[in-house]
Amino acid sequence: MKKGILCSAAIVALAAGLPAQAALAGQDASAQAESDEGGLGVILVTAQRRQESVQDVPIAISAFDSAELSSRGVSSALDVTQYVPNLVGMNNTGLGSANSYYLRGLGSTESFPTFDPPVGTYVDDIYLSRQNANNLSLFDVDRVEVLRGPQGTLFGRNTTGGAVAVFLKDPGDVFGGYAEAGYGSYGLWTLRGSIDAPLADSFSVKLSGYVQDSDGYARNTVTGERHNEQDGWGARIGLSGTLSDSISWRGSYIHTLAEGANLVNFDCDPANPSNCDGRFITTGMTRDGDFGGRITGEKDGYGLGVRTTMDFLSSNLQIDGEDVSVNIITGYVYTTQDFALDFADGRALPSINNPFPPVAGYTLGGFTVANEGEYSQFSQEVKVSASLLDGFADVVGGVYYFEEDNFSDFADVFSISSPATPPPLGLPLILGDRTITNSTRAWAGYLQGDFNLTERLKVTAGIRYTDETKRMSVRDNRASCNDGTLEATCLDNANMFVPSSAIVPGGRAIPRKQNVKIWTPRFAVNYQASDDILLFASATKGFKSGGWNARGLSPSELLPFDAEKAWSYEGGFKSEMFGRKLRVNMSAYWLDVSGLQTPSGFVRPNGAIGFVTRNFADYENKGIELEISAAPVSGLNLFAAFGYQDDKYKISDDGADFDIYGVQSVAAQLENCRAQLAAGLVPGGDATACAQGIVGADGTLTSPVRTPKFTLAFGGSYTAELGSGLSLTPSVNASWRDESHVGTNNLTFYDDPVTSSSGTVYQNNIVGNGARLAGSLSPARWLVNGTLTLKSEDGWSISAECRNCFDQEAVESTLANVEYLNAPRTWMVRGRFDF
């Protein structure tokens, strides 16, 4: 196992800790802030890198302290996404340890380290650069802040969509803690606990841990195994101390292990379609299998599944002066991720003639990726906050350094069969076996000032300068590429060259180094119209780093793509009324992105998967976001969240038909697609320019992915005092998501034959005629969650919960036309004792 870097483990912190903390957060400081009459607690955030009330921040932000999370029944990372307007979250394809987030239309399902996510994630002010492990279970959550829109001034690179910040609880200054045990569906059992131990008047330690194990909700009817489990354990040491009247320090060390996959599964057994009682898998791969020497390195011995470890280390030293404070923030994250995943369920990939290929049970999978990965990152920040000119200006600024080094040894195996090579082994083809290393070195300086022009009017100006350098190197592991010769097909540094052609005369070398130097400013104004109403408007720039299409299967496909840049213009208001019993926040925005990075997976003519990522288009998203919270009487908490967005790709018709690497422009592809359709050819069949990339089956640009036009969430909880020190708290919440596409090319199969002008008859179509069979279109769906908690003043409690209580199915992703569904209904019973 080699080095590795965690990925966006940010919302992460919820996966294990919140069931414990959120269900019983009555002693949290924020809960104490509620009035006896039943008002909303004051949530303090650091969205502007200094502590202030969420209602005073002129930013579109959704903030949840542990009391708020408790009132909404949050029990996992993905639960949070249900309550944030215009945020879509789902478990990533294959990787049970990874989540993907789309905020205001910007997101990515890529977990490979030459791609960066556009939603930056932070744990205790430490930026986490990857998203192949951001569903790891952390714990001891104090609050979660979701900042919508670019955050390039104070948070830096890779925040074009926004930022998610998780803050863990500091050790308490009195001895105490909790112990919890739970049992639930699919054999899931959990143990959790935490202890706060003051070691001196000025120094405390928090020890926390969890372990969980399950059978998995998907049953493999070929091998008899169960998959999509939630296995793992983790431990945290939190430290907090006051070194003097002006110096304090806090730090954490966390180690986690997660074993679990998000394998493609079906609501009816593909081997027996009449059996629709459960979730089913039919790959022939097994947990204890291997590749029999067909690929190189440790990954040759991997069986079906995923194993991810993470070590997280943070330190924050704060030095306070009369009007100035300095924070020295240091972070180190090391992650390993090893897996062998079958993305085709042990058979061929869906096609227009066969959207449900027959079960083959290939022992090496239909399309399998085996990966050994190690990822490490280090960051150092010095942040200065000051109040100047008798409070006229509040300033925050600093310098930031970041580096990461990634190692990925991975292979692609594609199985076919013939009369001479029948299933279950078939004929495994090694499409690629290579080692890729990539690194990033970046430094930045930033400064932002809030200027109080009057008691009610404030203007903000800020700017950040970033200088970032990336490098990538590739080595082909196949024996034929290491026998003293280097064929042109070998994935090697020496072959990173686009051959000469009529489109690329003389050929072109593919660079293995990228550098970007960029300024990202921010301007804002906010006006306190009354004690209860804040009006604000802002303009902010952000950028997402460039990278390489490292999943390419030929040297000429390992192409670079440039940074994407975003400007966001937004305005809105924040209000609290009736003695803080009602809170209404609303914002409207216009997001303008240039050079949008658009990744796409497609099926090659030989049936194998291909991948391409380019800056194919610009992007525009306009939307409205509304959040309402209410606590009309003591014990009752209500909420609602509404999001609307209208987005589209934008391309230029005036550019060249091909870029400098010979890749066709979207405008030229559109022209070809329309010509093919006019000639009577069939998209998905012989109209090969259609339903590829961001060109749709009808000869228009596709709809951007995971941007439902409307999202809605609402719910509430009520704590009823039963007497004798007992209370009962039911909590119910529901979320609705409008239909949207989850595949870049919007390809969906419909049950209606179509004949091409060439005479070829296709058994189905992809233009929307007939009943939907499978594919990119994700129909609208409701999800309902519920929790019931009985609590005693003596410290014990019992809770019962269900997630996706009505077992609703939703298409969350597609990869090469294969659907990935959300998790089925689950339930759990927990017992806890606080001491």
Short mmCIF file of N, CA, C and O in Angstrom, two decimals, residues 381-384 396-400 444-448 464:
data_model
loop_
_atom_site.label_atom_id
_atom_site.label_comp_id
_atom_site.label_asym_id
_atom_site.label_seq_id
_atom_site.Cartn_x
_atom_site.Cartn_y
_atom_site.Cartn_z
N GLU A 381 -1.08 27.47 6.89
CA GLU A 381 -1.69 28.78 6.75
C GLU A 381 -1.37 29.65 7.95
O GLU A 381 -1.35 29.17 9.09
N VAL A 382 -1.10 30.91 7.69
CA VAL A 382 -0.98 31.91 8.74
C VAL A 382 -2.06 32.96 8.47
O VAL A 382 -2.03 33.63 7.43
N LYS A 383 -3.01 33.08 9.38
CA LYS A 383 -4.16 33.98 9.20
C LYS A 383 -4.12 35.06 10.27
O LYS A 383 -3.92 34.77 11.45
N VAL A 384 -4.32 36.30 9.84
CA VAL A 384 -4.32 37.45 10.75
C VAL A 384 -5.69 38.12 10.69
O VAL A 384 -6.19 38.43 9.60
N VAL A 396 -9.25 40.58 7.57
CA VAL A 396 -8.68 39.25 7.70
C VAL A 396 -7.80 39.01 6.49
O VAL A 396 -8.16 39.35 5.35
N GLY A 397 -6.63 38.48 6.70
CA GLY A 397 -5.70 38.22 5.61
C GLY A 397 -4.71 37.16 6.03
O GLY A 397 -4.64 36.75 7.20
N GLY A 398 -3.94 36.71 5.06
CA GLY A 398 -2.97 35.69 5.40
C GLY A 398 -2.26 35.14 4.20
O GLY A 398 -2.44 35.59 3.06
N VAL A 399 -1.43 34.15 4.47
CA VAL A 399 -0.72 33.42 3.43
C VAL A 399 -1.02 31.94 3.62
O VAL A 399 -1.27 31.47 4.73
N TYR A 400 -0.98 31.22 2.51
CA TYR A 400 -1.41 29.82 2.51
C TYR A 400 -0.50 29.03 1.57
O TYR A 400 -0.20 29.48 0.46
N ALA A 444 -0.65 31.00 -1.81
CA ALA A 444 -1.61 32.08 -2.02
C ALA A 444 -1.48 33.12 -0.91
O ALA A 444 -1.06 32.82 0.21
N GLY A 445 -1.84 34.33 -1.26
CA GLY A 445 -1.99 35.39 -0.27
C GLY A 445 -3.37 36.01 -0.43
O GLY A 445 -3.88 36.15 -1.55
N TYR A 446 -4.01 36.38 0.68
CA TYR A 446 -5.37 36.91 0.60
C TYR A 446 -5.55 38.03 1.62
O TYR A 446 -4.87 38.09 2.65
N LEU A 447 -6.49 38.92 1.31
CA LEU A 447 -6.81 40.03 2.20
C LEU A 447 -8.24 40.46 1.92
O LEU A 447 -8.64 40.66 0.77
N GLN A 448 -9.03 40.58 2.99
CA GLN A 448 -10.41 41.06 2.85
C GLN A 448 -10.72 42.02 3.98
O GLN A 448 -10.36 41.77 5.14
N ARG A 464 -7.58 37.59 -3.59
CA ARG A 464 -6.64 36.50 -3.33
C ARG A 464 -5.80 36.29 -4.58
O ARG A 464 -6.31 36.37 -5.71
#
